GROMACS .gro file of C-alpha atoms in nm:
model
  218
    1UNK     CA    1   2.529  -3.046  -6.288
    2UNK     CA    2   2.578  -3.005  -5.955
    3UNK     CA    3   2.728  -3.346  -5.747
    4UNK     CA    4   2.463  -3.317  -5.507
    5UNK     CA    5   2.121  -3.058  -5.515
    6UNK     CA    6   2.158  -2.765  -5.278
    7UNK     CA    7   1.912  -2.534  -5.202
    8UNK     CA    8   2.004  -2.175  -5.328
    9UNK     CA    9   1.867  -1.867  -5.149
   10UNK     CA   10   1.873  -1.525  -5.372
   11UNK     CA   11   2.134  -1.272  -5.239
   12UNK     CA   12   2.489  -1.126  -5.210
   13UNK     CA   13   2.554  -1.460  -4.982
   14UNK     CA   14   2.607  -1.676  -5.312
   15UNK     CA   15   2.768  -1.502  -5.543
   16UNK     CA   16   3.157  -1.608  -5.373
   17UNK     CA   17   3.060  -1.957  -5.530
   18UNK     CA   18   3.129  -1.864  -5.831
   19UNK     CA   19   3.406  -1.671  -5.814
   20UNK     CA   20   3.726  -1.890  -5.996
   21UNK     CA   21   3.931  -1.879  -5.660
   22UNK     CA   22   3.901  -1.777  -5.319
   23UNK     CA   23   4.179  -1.667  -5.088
   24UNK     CA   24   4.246  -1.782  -4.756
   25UNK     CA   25   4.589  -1.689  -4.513
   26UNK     CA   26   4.610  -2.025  -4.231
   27UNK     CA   27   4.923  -2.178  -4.111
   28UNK     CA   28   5.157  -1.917  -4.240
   29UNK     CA   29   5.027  -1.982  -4.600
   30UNK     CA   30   4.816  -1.852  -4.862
   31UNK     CA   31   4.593  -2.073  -4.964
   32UNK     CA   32   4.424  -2.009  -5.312
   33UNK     CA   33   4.146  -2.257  -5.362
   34UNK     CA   34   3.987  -2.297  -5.740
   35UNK     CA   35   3.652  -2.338  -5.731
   36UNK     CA   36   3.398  -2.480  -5.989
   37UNK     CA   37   3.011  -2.424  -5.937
   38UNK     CA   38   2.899  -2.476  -6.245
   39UNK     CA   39   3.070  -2.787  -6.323
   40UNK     CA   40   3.052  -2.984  -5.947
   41UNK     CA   41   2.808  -2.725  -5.774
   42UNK     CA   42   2.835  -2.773  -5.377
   43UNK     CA   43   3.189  -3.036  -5.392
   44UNK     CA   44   3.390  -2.742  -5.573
   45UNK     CA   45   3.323  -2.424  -5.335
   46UNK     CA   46   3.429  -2.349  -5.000
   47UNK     CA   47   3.151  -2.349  -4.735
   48UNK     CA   48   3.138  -2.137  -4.437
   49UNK     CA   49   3.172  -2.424  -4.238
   50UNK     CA   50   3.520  -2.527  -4.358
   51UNK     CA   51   3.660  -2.203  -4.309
   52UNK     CA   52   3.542  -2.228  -3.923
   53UNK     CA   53   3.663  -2.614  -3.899
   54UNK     CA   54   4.006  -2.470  -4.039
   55UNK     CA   55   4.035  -2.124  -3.788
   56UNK     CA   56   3.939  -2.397  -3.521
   57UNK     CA   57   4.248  -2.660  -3.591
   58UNK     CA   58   4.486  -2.329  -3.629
   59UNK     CA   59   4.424  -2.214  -3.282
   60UNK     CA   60   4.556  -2.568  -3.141
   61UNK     CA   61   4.225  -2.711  -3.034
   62UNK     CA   62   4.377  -3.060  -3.162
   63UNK     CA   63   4.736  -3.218  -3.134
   64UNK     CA   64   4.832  -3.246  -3.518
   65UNK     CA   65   5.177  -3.290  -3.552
   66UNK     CA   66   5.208  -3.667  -3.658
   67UNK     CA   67   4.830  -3.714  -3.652
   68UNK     CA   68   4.658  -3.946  -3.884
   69UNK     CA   69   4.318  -3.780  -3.998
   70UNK     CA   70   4.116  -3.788  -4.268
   71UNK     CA   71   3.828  -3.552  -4.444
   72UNK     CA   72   3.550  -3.686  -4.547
   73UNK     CA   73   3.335  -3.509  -4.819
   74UNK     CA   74   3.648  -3.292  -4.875
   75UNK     CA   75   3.477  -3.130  -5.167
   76UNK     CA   76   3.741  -2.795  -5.243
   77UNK     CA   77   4.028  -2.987  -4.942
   78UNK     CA   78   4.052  -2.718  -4.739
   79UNK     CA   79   3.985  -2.877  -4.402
   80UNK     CA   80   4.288  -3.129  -4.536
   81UNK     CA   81   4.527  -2.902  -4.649
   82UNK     CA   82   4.515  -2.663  -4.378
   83UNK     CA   83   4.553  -2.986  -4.111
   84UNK     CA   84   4.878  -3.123  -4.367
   85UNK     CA   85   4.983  -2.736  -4.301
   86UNK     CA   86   4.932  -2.758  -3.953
   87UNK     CA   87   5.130  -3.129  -3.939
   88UNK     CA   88   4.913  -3.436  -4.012
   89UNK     CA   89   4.914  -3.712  -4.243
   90UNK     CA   90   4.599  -3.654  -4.408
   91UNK     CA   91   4.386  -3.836  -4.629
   92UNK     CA   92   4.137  -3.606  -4.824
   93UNK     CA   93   3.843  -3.753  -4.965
   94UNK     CA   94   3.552  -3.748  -5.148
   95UNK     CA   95   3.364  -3.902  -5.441
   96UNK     CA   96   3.543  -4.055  -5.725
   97UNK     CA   97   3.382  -3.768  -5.945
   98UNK     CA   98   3.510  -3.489  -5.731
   99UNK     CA   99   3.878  -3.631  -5.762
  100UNK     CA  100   4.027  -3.463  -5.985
  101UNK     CA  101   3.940  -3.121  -5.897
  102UNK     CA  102   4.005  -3.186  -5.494
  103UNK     CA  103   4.347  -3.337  -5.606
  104UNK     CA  104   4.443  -3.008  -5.820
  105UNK     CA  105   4.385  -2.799  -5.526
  106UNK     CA  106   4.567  -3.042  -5.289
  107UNK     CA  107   4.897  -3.005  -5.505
  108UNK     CA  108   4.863  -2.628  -5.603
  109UNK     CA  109   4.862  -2.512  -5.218
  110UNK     CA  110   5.079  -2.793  -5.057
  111UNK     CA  111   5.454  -2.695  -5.002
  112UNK     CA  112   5.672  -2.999  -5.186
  113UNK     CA  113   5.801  -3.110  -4.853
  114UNK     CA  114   5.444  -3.168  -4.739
  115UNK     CA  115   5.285  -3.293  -5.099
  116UNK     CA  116   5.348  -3.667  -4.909
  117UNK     CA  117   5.154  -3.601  -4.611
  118UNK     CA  118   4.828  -3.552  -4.814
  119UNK     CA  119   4.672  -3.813  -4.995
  120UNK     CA  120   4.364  -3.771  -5.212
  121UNK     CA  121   4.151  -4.091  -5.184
  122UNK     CA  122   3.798  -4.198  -5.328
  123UNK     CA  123   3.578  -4.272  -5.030
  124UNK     CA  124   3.209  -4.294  -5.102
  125UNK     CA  125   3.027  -4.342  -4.770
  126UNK     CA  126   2.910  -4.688  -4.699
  127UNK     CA  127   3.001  -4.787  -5.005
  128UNK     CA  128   3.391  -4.858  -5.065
  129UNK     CA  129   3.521  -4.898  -4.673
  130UNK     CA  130   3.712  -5.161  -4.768
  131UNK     CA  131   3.964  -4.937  -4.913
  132UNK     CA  132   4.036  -4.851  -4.537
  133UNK     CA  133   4.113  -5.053  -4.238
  134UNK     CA  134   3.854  -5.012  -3.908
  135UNK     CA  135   3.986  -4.774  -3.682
  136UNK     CA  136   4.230  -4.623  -3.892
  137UNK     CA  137   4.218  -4.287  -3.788
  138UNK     CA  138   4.282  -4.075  -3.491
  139UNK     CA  139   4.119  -3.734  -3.639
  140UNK     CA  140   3.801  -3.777  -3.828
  141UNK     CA  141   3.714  -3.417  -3.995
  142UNK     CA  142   3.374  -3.344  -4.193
  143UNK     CA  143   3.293  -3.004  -4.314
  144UNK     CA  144   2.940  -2.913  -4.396
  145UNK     CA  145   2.871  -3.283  -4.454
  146UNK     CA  146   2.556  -3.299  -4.257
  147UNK     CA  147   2.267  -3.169  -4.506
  148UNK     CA  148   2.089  -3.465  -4.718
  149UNK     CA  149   1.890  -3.697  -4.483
  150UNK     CA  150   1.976  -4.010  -4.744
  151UNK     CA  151   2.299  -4.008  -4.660
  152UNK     CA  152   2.285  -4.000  -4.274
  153UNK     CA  153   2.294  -4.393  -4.213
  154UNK     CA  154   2.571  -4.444  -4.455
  155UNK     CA  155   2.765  -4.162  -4.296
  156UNK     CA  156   2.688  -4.292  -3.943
  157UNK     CA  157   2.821  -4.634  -4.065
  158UNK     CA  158   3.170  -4.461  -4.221
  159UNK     CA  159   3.220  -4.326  -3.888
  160UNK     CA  160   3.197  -4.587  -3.707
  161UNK     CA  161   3.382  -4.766  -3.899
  162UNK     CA  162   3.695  -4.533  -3.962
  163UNK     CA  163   3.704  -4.431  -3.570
  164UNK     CA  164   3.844  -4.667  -3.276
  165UNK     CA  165   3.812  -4.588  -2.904
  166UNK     CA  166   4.087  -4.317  -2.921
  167UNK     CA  167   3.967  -4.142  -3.218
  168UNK     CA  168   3.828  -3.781  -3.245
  169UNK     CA  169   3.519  -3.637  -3.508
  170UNK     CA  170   3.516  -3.272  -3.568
  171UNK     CA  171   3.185  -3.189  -3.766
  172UNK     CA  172   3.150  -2.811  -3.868
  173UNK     CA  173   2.793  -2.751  -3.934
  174UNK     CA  174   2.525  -2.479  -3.996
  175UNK     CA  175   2.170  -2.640  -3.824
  176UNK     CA  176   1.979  -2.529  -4.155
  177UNK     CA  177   1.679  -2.764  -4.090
  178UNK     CA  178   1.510  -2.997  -3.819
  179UNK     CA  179   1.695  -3.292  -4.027
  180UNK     CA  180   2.036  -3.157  -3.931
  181UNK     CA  181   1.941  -3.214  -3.562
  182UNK     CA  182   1.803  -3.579  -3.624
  183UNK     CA  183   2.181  -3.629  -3.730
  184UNK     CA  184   2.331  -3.566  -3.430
  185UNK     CA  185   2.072  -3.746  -3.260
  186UNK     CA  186   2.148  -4.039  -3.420
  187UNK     CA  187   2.574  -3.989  -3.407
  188UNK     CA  188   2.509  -4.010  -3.015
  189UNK     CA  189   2.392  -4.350  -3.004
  190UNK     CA  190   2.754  -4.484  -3.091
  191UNK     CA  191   2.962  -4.168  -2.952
  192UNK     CA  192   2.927  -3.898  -2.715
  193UNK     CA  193   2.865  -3.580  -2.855
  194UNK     CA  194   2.956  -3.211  -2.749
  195UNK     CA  195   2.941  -2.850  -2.886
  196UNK     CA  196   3.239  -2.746  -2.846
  197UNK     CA  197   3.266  -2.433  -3.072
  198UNK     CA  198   3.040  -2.198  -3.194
  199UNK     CA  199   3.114  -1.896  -3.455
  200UNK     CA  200   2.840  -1.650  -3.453
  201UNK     CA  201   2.872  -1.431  -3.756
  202UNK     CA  202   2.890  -1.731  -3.982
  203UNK     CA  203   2.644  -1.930  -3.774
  204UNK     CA  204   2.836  -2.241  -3.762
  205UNK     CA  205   2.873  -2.461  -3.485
  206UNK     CA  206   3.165  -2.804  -3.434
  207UNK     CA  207   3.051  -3.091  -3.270
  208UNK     CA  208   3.291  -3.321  -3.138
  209UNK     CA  209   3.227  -3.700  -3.141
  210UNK     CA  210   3.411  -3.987  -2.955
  211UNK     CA  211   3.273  -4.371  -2.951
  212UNK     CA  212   3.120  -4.485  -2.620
  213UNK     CA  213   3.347  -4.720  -2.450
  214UNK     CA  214   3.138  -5.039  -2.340
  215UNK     CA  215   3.091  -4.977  -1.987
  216UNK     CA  216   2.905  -4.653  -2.060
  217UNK     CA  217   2.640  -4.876  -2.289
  218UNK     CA  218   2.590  -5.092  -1.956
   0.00000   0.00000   0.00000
């Protein structure tokens, strides 16, 4: 059963889900992520979206080396392994259920020298932030994360509370429905919010987020 229900549309489009493995070359690397559709449906194949997210952090829009960052909704990790490629300390997360299989492909694709920059952690949004301290992070990454309307407060609320003042998001998102776009109308209360990549053949666009500092609330 899948973690989460997605809605499938017929076509060519969906049969790379459930394909074993899919093949990716960033950072110098091949990357060879296992996928698992039947088993964890949309938290064990790679989305669109995280292949954009990752092209985006390989052409340098971000400073990684010694970056602390973390995914959230990791689902397959490969937002987080190809930013532990690329030089951060990363912490790749996702539901407790969704462990396992994130953590396999974490340690079949990570070099040994950079196995202790990535660390697979259960983070359930809104739910176990004590786990983490406030502010913890300066690179917030989320992948396709936008897309059930229940979630969008306790998302908003992780955000908040994982970013400081000097912290960056990086959402990678398809705009499927009007829902997507009451998301980002609600992540601009507490930050300021820009495009600031769009792929057109996958249709995927990355939002970058940064809280308002006080003076702008004023």
């Amino acid at each position: 059963m899948a973690l989460v229900p997605y809605e499938e549309t017929a076509g060519v489009g969906l049969q790379k889900f459930h394909k074993p493995l899919a093949t990716f070359s960033f950072a110098n690397h091949t990357i060879q992520i296992r996928q698992d559709w039947r088993q964890l449906g949309v938290a064990a194949v790679v989305w669109d979206a995280a292949v954009v997210l990752s092209t985006y952090l390989e052409m340098g829009a971000v400073e990684l080396r010694g970056c602390s960052a973390v995914e959230l909704g990791a689902g397959t990790g490969l937002v987080g392994i190809v930013a532990a490629l690329l030089g951060a300390h990363v912490t790749i997360t996702d539901r407790k259920v969704a462990l396992e299989f994130l953590k396999s492909n974490v340690q079949a694709n990570l070099p040994p020298h950079i196995q202790s920059k990535a660390v697979v952690k259960e983070l359930t949004w809104g739910q176990n932030l004590g786990s983490y301290s406030p502010g913890e992070f300066d690179l917030i990454l989320g992948a396709d994360i936008i897309y059930l309307e229940e979630t969008f407060a306790d998302l908003l609320q992780t955000l908040e509370y994982l970013s400081s003042n000097r912290s960056v998001i990086l959402l990678a998102c398809r705009i499927r429905y009007e829902r997507d776009n009451n998301f980002l109308a609600m992540l601009e209360r507490p930050f300021t919010v820009s495009k600031v990549h769009y792929d057109p053949a996958k249709d995927v666009h990355i939002y970058k987020a940064q809280k308002r500092n006080q003076r702008e609330d004023l």
